[in-house]
């Protein structure tokens, strides 16, 4: 089969095998911390959907899942800082131990808003699991307890992460060729 996305990828940053092994390790860490609890895995749509599916299975816990969708009004590749909820929680999270699941922690705008929101809703605890972390871009003081990989400030796609809603279904994390997004701006 020809993967028609491959030609747009400059290089593989995290391979499929590396993702699998790291998610297994994160699942173990989460298992150790929450073994006696029933945490709520709370995925931030859309980017988290693949990581969420793999992480919740890797945890081996009696857990349940929930999703929230937000939009942060990006202009170009930068976030404006204004976070709006486009699909809200469908359950009461009072007293729950929340594991927020994200594909990437960048400026920290989204997670800084969401952690405050979940605490205001009465969560007993809120921790963050992010597959990728770009600490060099942080403008808000947000720290994730469970981090898959620190990545440089490059245009990464795959395993949930998109460019213009595409490439989320690449099985690895890749760096997009500049010509792909530069041509789109013409
Ligand atoms: C991405 C990512 C985080 C956010 C991180 O979402 O999934 O939610 O940006 O950036 P921040 O730390 O600067 O707030 P995006 O808006 O691209 O939407 P998506 O999840 O639907 O791809």
PDB file of C-alpha atoms and ligand atoms in Angstrom:
ATOM      1  CA  UNK A   1       0.000   0.000   0.000  1.00  0.00           C
ATOM      2  CA  UNK A   2       1.224   3.496  -0.778  1.00  0.00           C
ATOM      3  CA  UNK A   3       1.026   5.879   2.161  1.00  0.00           C
ATOM      4  CA  UNK A   4       0.323   9.111   0.301  1.00  0.00           C
ATOM      5  CA  UNK A   5       1.263  11.254   3.334  1.00  0.00           C
ATOM      6  CA  UNK A   6       4.896  10.062   3.380  1.00  0.00           C
ATOM      7  CA  UNK A   7       6.090  12.415   0.646  1.00  0.00           C
ATOM      8  CA  UNK A   8       5.185  15.444   2.797  1.00  0.00           C
ATOM      9  CA  UNK A   9       7.336  14.297   5.726  1.00  0.00           C
ATOM     10  CA  UNK A  10      10.875  15.637   6.095  1.00  0.00           C
ATOM     11  CA  UNK A  11      11.983  13.187   8.795  1.00  0.00           C
ATOM     12  CA  UNK A  12      10.675  10.830  11.436  1.00  0.00           C
ATOM     13  CA  UNK A  13      11.080  12.370  14.900  1.00  0.00           C
ATOM     14  CA  UNK A  14       9.607   9.512  16.968  1.00  0.00           C
ATOM     15  CA  UNK A  15       9.140   6.125  15.331  1.00  0.00           C
ATOM     16  CA  UNK A  16       6.160   3.838  15.735  1.00  0.00           C
ATOM     17  CA  UNK A  17       8.244   1.456  17.888  1.00  0.00           C
ATOM     18  CA  UNK A  18       9.481   4.283  20.140  1.00  0.00           C
ATOM     19  CA  UNK A  19       5.917   5.536  20.605  1.00  0.00           C
ATOM     20  CA  UNK A  20       4.730   2.076  21.550  1.00  0.00           C
ATOM     21  CA  UNK A  21       7.467   1.556  24.128  1.00  0.00           C
ATOM     22  CA  UNK A  22       7.083   5.004  25.693  1.00  0.00           C
ATOM     23  CA  UNK A  23       3.286   4.697  25.951  1.00  0.00           C
ATOM     24  CA  UNK A  24       3.797   1.334  27.665  1.00  0.00           C
ATOM     25  CA  UNK A  25       6.112   3.015  30.211  1.00  0.00           C
ATOM     26  CA  UNK A  26       3.690   5.891  30.813  1.00  0.00           C
ATOM     27  CA  UNK A  27       0.892   3.363  31.318  1.00  0.00           C
ATOM     28  CA  UNK A  28       2.981   1.688  34.012  1.00  0.00           C
ATOM     29  CA  UNK A  29       3.699   4.990  35.774  1.00  0.00           C
ATOM     30  CA  UNK A  30      -0.002   5.847  35.765  1.00  0.00           C
ATOM     31  CA  UNK A  31      -0.867   2.372  36.994  1.00  0.00           C
ATOM     32  CA  UNK A  32       1.504   2.766  39.947  1.00  0.00           C
ATOM     33  CA  UNK A  33       0.091   6.156  40.943  1.00  0.00           C
ATOM     34  CA  UNK A  34      -3.616   5.355  40.528  1.00  0.00           C
ATOM     35  CA  UNK A  35      -3.742   1.629  41.313  1.00  0.00           C
ATOM     36  CA  UNK A  36      -6.116   2.111  44.254  1.00  0.00           C
ATOM     37  CA  UNK A  37      -8.247   4.727  42.525  1.00  0.00           C
ATOM     38  CA  UNK A  38     -10.572   4.986  39.577  1.00  0.00           C
ATOM     39  CA  UNK A  39      -9.198   7.902  37.567  1.00  0.00           C
ATOM     40  CA  UNK A  40     -11.003   9.657  34.755  1.00  0.00           C
ATOM     41  CA  UNK A  41      -8.910   9.909  31.582  1.00  0.00           C
ATOM     42  CA  UNK A  42     -10.002  13.186  30.040  1.00  0.00           C
ATOM     43  CA  UNK A  43      -8.879  13.639  26.439  1.00  0.00           C
ATOM     44  CA  UNK A  44      -8.630  17.050  24.791  1.00  0.00           C
ATOM     45  CA  UNK A  45      -9.987  16.709  21.260  1.00  0.00           C
ATOM     46  CA  UNK A  46      -9.023  16.285  18.621  1.00  0.00           C
ATOM     47  CA  UNK A  47      -5.284  15.788  18.888  1.00  0.00           C
ATOM     48  CA  UNK A  48      -5.350  13.405  21.845  1.00  0.00           C
ATOM     49  CA  UNK A  49      -7.575  10.707  20.374  1.00  0.00           C
ATOM     50  CA  UNK A  50      -4.908   8.197  19.355  1.00  0.00           C
ATOM     51  CA  UNK A  51      -2.662   8.698  22.399  1.00  0.00           C
ATOM     52  CA  UNK A  52      -5.755   8.464  24.616  1.00  0.00           C
ATOM     53  CA  UNK A  53      -6.802   5.146  23.100  1.00  0.00           C
ATOM     54  CA  UNK A  54      -3.338   3.641  23.577  1.00  0.00           C
ATOM     55  CA  UNK A  55      -2.638   5.167  27.011  1.00  0.00           C
ATOM     56  CA  UNK A  56      -5.888   4.095  28.649  1.00  0.00           C
ATOM     57  CA  UNK A  57      -5.270   0.528  27.481  1.00  0.00           C
ATOM     58  CA  UNK A  58      -1.634   0.653  28.625  1.00  0.00           C
ATOM     59  CA  UNK A  59      -2.733   1.753  32.130  1.00  0.00           C
ATOM     60  CA  UNK A  60      -4.437  -1.504  33.001  1.00  0.00           C
ATOM     61  CA  UNK A  61      -6.707   0.397  35.400  1.00  0.00           C
ATOM     62  CA  UNK A  62     -10.393   0.429  36.165  1.00  0.00           C
ATOM     63  CA  UNK A  63     -10.745   3.834  34.587  1.00  0.00           C
ATOM     64  CA  UNK A  64     -13.316   5.637  32.563  1.00  0.00           C
ATOM     65  CA  UNK A  65     -12.928   8.104  29.741  1.00  0.00           C
ATOM     66  CA  UNK A  66     -14.319  11.514  28.920  1.00  0.00           C
ATOM     67  CA  UNK A  67     -13.562  14.130  26.279  1.00  0.00           C
ATOM     68  CA  UNK A  68     -13.623  17.874  25.972  1.00  0.00           C
ATOM     69  CA  UNK A  69     -13.013  19.911  22.823  1.00  0.00           C
ATOM     70  CA  UNK A  70     -11.516  23.364  22.808  1.00  0.00           C
ATOM     71  CA  UNK A  71     -10.521  25.851  20.212  1.00  0.00           C
ATOM     72  CA  UNK A  72      -7.699  28.265  20.874  1.00  0.00           C
ATOM     73  CA  UNK A  73      -7.955  30.518  17.827  1.00  0.00           C
ATOM     74  CA  UNK A  74      -4.605  30.004  16.227  1.00  0.00           C
ATOM     75  CA  UNK A  75      -3.345  32.708  13.944  1.00  0.00           C
ATOM     76  CA  UNK A  76      -0.803  30.972  11.743  1.00  0.00           C
ATOM     77  CA  UNK A  77       1.032  28.547  14.006  1.00  0.00           C
ATOM     78  CA  UNK A  78       0.703  30.682  17.168  1.00  0.00           C
ATOM     79  CA  UNK A  79      -2.072  30.425  19.698  1.00  0.00           C
ATOM     80  CA  UNK A  80      -3.930  33.637  20.589  1.00  0.00           C
ATOM     81  CA  UNK A  81      -4.333  32.582  24.199  1.00  0.00           C
ATOM     82  CA  UNK A  82      -8.128  32.708  24.114  1.00  0.00           C
ATOM     83  CA  UNK A  83      -9.514  29.242  24.820  1.00  0.00           C
ATOM     84  CA  UNK A  84     -13.135  28.402  24.052  1.00  0.00           C
ATOM     85  CA  UNK A  85     -14.913  25.163  24.887  1.00  0.00           C
ATOM     86  CA  UNK A  86     -16.559  23.768  21.751  1.00  0.00           C
ATOM     87  CA  UNK A  87     -17.711  20.464  23.284  1.00  0.00           C
ATOM     88  CA  UNK A  88     -18.133  20.398  27.045  1.00  0.00           C
ATOM     89  CA  UNK A  89     -17.917  17.601  29.634  1.00  0.00           C
ATOM     90  CA  UNK A  90     -20.870  15.235  29.584  1.00  0.00           C
ATOM     91  CA  UNK A  91     -20.596  14.229  33.238  1.00  0.00           C
ATOM     92  CA  UNK A  92     -20.120  15.597  36.735  1.00  0.00           C
ATOM     93  CA  UNK A  93     -16.420  15.468  37.685  1.00  0.00           C
ATOM     94  CA  UNK A  94     -16.862  16.480  41.328  1.00  0.00           C
ATOM     95  CA  UNK A  95     -14.445  14.519  43.498  1.00  0.00           C
ATOM     96  CA  UNK A  96     -12.824  12.768  40.530  1.00  0.00           C
ATOM     97  CA  UNK A  97      -9.104  12.188  39.985  1.00  0.00           C
ATOM     98  CA  UNK A  98      -8.529  13.552  36.493  1.00  0.00           C
ATOM     99  CA  UNK A  99      -5.735  12.651  34.090  1.00  0.00           C
ATOM    100  CA  UNK A 100      -5.882  15.222  31.301  1.00  0.00           C
ATOM    101  CA  UNK A 101      -4.579  13.628  28.100  1.00  0.00           C
ATOM    102  CA  UNK A 102      -3.014  15.849  25.447  1.00  0.00           C
ATOM    103  CA  UNK A 103      -1.022  15.269  22.296  1.00  0.00           C
ATOM    104  CA  UNK A 104       1.182  18.316  22.806  1.00  0.00           C
ATOM    105  CA  UNK A 105       1.938  20.932  25.446  1.00  0.00           C
ATOM    106  CA  UNK A 106       3.113  24.037  23.652  1.00  0.00           C
ATOM    107  CA  UNK A 107       2.519  27.567  25.017  1.00  0.00           C
ATOM    108  CA  UNK A 108       0.534  26.070  27.893  1.00  0.00           C
ATOM    109  CA  UNK A 109      -2.516  28.248  27.180  1.00  0.00           C
ATOM    110  CA  UNK A 110      -4.895  25.351  26.635  1.00  0.00           C
ATOM    111  CA  UNK A 111      -3.850  23.317  29.662  1.00  0.00           C
ATOM    112  CA  UNK A 112      -3.537  26.279  31.987  1.00  0.00           C
ATOM    113  CA  UNK A 113      -7.159  27.147  31.160  1.00  0.00           C
ATOM    114  CA  UNK A 114      -8.366  23.533  31.384  1.00  0.00           C
ATOM    115  CA  UNK A 115      -6.689  22.712  34.698  1.00  0.00           C
ATOM    116  CA  UNK A 116      -8.408  25.767  36.215  1.00  0.00           C
ATOM    117  CA  UNK A 117     -11.700  24.746  34.637  1.00  0.00           C
ATOM    118  CA  UNK A 118     -11.572  21.171  35.977  1.00  0.00           C
ATOM    119  CA  UNK A 119     -10.626  22.377  39.468  1.00  0.00           C
ATOM    120  CA  UNK A 120     -13.493  24.875  39.390  1.00  0.00           C
ATOM    121  CA  UNK A 121     -15.779  21.948  38.495  1.00  0.00           C
ATOM    122  CA  UNK A 122     -14.729  20.236  41.723  1.00  0.00           C
ATOM    123  CA  UNK A 123     -12.127  17.688  40.585  1.00  0.00           C
ATOM    124  CA  UNK A 124     -10.284  16.108  43.529  1.00  0.00           C
ATOM    125  CA  UNK A 125      -7.001  16.132  41.608  1.00  0.00           C
ATOM    126  CA  UNK A 126      -5.823  17.057  38.115  1.00  0.00           C
ATOM    127  CA  UNK A 127      -2.664  15.693  36.529  1.00  0.00           C
ATOM    128  CA  UNK A 128      -1.484  16.020  32.950  1.00  0.00           C
ATOM    129  CA  UNK A 129      -0.297  13.344  30.544  1.00  0.00           C
ATOM    130  CA  UNK A 130       1.090  14.766  27.318  1.00  0.00           C
ATOM    131  CA  UNK A 131       2.695  12.786  24.559  1.00  0.00           C
ATOM    132  CA  UNK A 132       4.891  15.677  23.429  1.00  0.00           C
ATOM    133  CA  UNK A 133       6.237  18.668  25.315  1.00  0.00           C
ATOM    134  CA  UNK A 134       7.760  21.767  23.718  1.00  0.00           C
ATOM    135  CA  UNK A 135       9.134  23.535  26.825  1.00  0.00           C
ATOM    136  CA  UNK A 136      10.917  26.154  24.696  1.00  0.00           C
ATOM    137  CA  UNK A 137       7.541  27.626  23.692  1.00  0.00           C
ATOM    138  CA  UNK A 138       5.971  27.875  27.147  1.00  0.00           C
ATOM    139  CA  UNK A 139       4.369  31.185  28.111  1.00  0.00           C
ATOM    140  CA  UNK A 140       2.182  29.838  30.964  1.00  0.00           C
ATOM    141  CA  UNK A 141       3.573  27.957  33.981  1.00  0.00           C
ATOM    142  CA  UNK A 142       2.181  24.502  33.202  1.00  0.00           C
ATOM    143  CA  UNK A 143       4.010  21.270  34.040  1.00  0.00           C
ATOM    144  CA  UNK A 144       2.943  17.811  32.916  1.00  0.00           C
ATOM    145  CA  UNK A 145       3.490  14.910  35.310  1.00  0.00           C
ATOM    146  CA  UNK A 146       3.561  12.306  32.533  1.00  0.00           C
ATOM    147  CA  UNK A 147       5.535  13.324  29.428  1.00  0.00           C
ATOM    148  CA  UNK A 148       6.249  11.098  26.456  1.00  0.00           C
ATOM    149  CA  UNK A 149       8.948  13.102  24.672  1.00  0.00           C
ATOM    150  CA  UNK A 150      10.418  16.601  24.788  1.00  0.00           C
ATOM    151  CA  UNK A 151      10.550  17.886  21.236  1.00  0.00           C
ATOM    152  CA  UNK A 152      12.235  20.861  19.573  1.00  0.00           C
ATOM    153  CA  UNK A 153      10.212  23.702  18.066  1.00  0.00           C
ATOM    154  CA  UNK A 154       9.536  22.009  14.734  1.00  0.00           C
ATOM    155  CA  UNK A 155       6.270  21.460  12.842  1.00  0.00           C
ATOM    156  CA  UNK A 156       5.337  17.999  14.074  1.00  0.00           C
ATOM    157  CA  UNK A 157       2.466  15.872  12.771  1.00  0.00           C
ATOM    158  CA  UNK A 158       1.177  12.334  13.179  1.00  0.00           C
ATOM    159  CA  UNK A 159      -0.207  10.094  15.957  1.00  0.00           C
ATOM    160  CA  UNK A 160      -3.059  12.577  16.451  1.00  0.00           C
ATOM    161  CA  UNK A 161      -1.252  15.798  15.560  1.00  0.00           C
ATOM    162  CA  UNK A 162      -2.419  17.579  12.448  1.00  0.00           C
ATOM    163  CA  UNK A 163      -1.606  20.176   9.899  1.00  0.00           C
ATOM    164  CA  UNK A 164      -4.835  21.595   8.399  1.00  0.00           C
ATOM    165  CA  UNK A 165      -6.651  18.556   9.874  1.00  0.00           C
ATOM    166  CA  UNK A 166      -4.442  16.104   7.945  1.00  0.00           C
ATOM    167  CA  UNK A 167      -1.663  13.676   8.951  1.00  0.00           C
ATOM    168  CA  UNK A 168      -3.328  12.754  12.276  1.00  0.00           C
ATOM    169  CA  UNK A 169      -3.366   9.134  11.086  1.00  0.00           C
ATOM    170  CA  UNK A 170       0.380   8.831  10.470  1.00  0.00           C
ATOM    171  CA  UNK A 171       1.541   6.058  12.831  1.00  0.00           C
ATOM    172  CA  UNK A 172       4.678   7.998  13.902  1.00  0.00           C
ATOM    173  CA  UNK A 173       5.609  11.589  14.770  1.00  0.00           C
ATOM    174  CA  UNK A 174       7.139  13.298  11.773  1.00  0.00           C
ATOM    175  CA  UNK A 175       8.383  16.758  10.857  1.00  0.00           C
ATOM    176  CA  UNK A 176       6.403  18.293   8.027  1.00  0.00           C
ATOM    177  CA  UNK A 177       8.309  19.650   5.014  1.00  0.00           C
ATOM    178  CA  UNK A 178       8.222  23.456   5.085  1.00  0.00           C
ATOM    179  CA  UNK A 179       7.041  23.550   1.464  1.00  0.00           C
ATOM    180  CA  UNK A 180       3.773  21.890   2.507  1.00  0.00           C
ATOM    181  CA  UNK A 181       2.674  24.741   4.751  1.00  0.00           C
ATOM    182  CA  UNK A 182       4.514  27.500   2.868  1.00  0.00           C
ATOM    183  CA  UNK A 183       2.694  26.606  -0.373  1.00  0.00           C
ATOM    184  CA  UNK A 184      -0.604  26.646   1.475  1.00  0.00           C
ATOM    185  CA  UNK A 185      -0.023  30.268   2.506  1.00  0.00           C
ATOM    186  CA  UNK A 186       0.381  31.471  -1.114  1.00  0.00           C
TER     187      UNK A 186
HETATM  188  C1  LIG B   1      -3.190  21.686  20.045  1.00  0.00           C
HETATM  189  C2  LIG B   1      -2.973  20.630  21.117  1.00  0.00           C
HETATM  190  C3  LIG B   1      -3.276  21.359  22.389  1.00  0.00           C
HETATM  191  C4  LIG B   1      -2.842  22.771  22.068  1.00  0.00           C
HETATM  192  C5  LIG B   1      -1.495  22.997  22.665  1.00  0.00           C
HETATM  193  O1  LIG B   1      -4.529  21.727  19.720  1.00  0.00           O
HETATM  194  O2  LIG B   1      -3.820  19.522  20.948  1.00  0.00           O
HETATM  195  O3  LIG B   1      -4.638  21.314  22.720  1.00  0.00           O
HETATM  196  O4  LIG B   1      -2.772  22.905  20.658  1.00  0.00           O
HETATM  197  O5  LIG B   1      -1.075  24.290  22.458  1.00  0.00           O
HETATM  198  P1  LIG B   1      -0.907  25.336  23.649  1.00  0.00           P
HETATM  199  O6  LIG B   1      -0.089  24.691  24.719  1.00  0.00           O
HETATM  200  O7  LIG B   1      -0.156  26.465  22.944  1.00  0.00           O
HETATM  201  O8  LIG B   1      -2.261  25.771  24.093  1.00  0.00           O
HETATM  202  P2  LIG B   1      -5.118  22.375  18.383  1.00  0.00           P
HETATM  203  O9  LIG B   1      -5.652  23.741  18.691  1.00  0.00           O
HETATM  204  O10 LIG B   1      -4.096  22.288  17.284  1.00  0.00           O
HETATM  205  O11 LIG B   1      -6.397  21.468  18.067  1.00  0.00           O
HETATM  206  P3  LIG B   1      -6.495  19.893  17.806  1.00  0.00           P
HETATM  207  O12 LIG B   1      -6.256  19.191  19.126  1.00  0.00           O
HETATM  208  O13 LIG B   1      -7.908  19.715  17.324  1.00  0.00           O
HETATM  209  O14 LIG B   1      -5.475  19.513  16.772  1.00  0.00           O
END
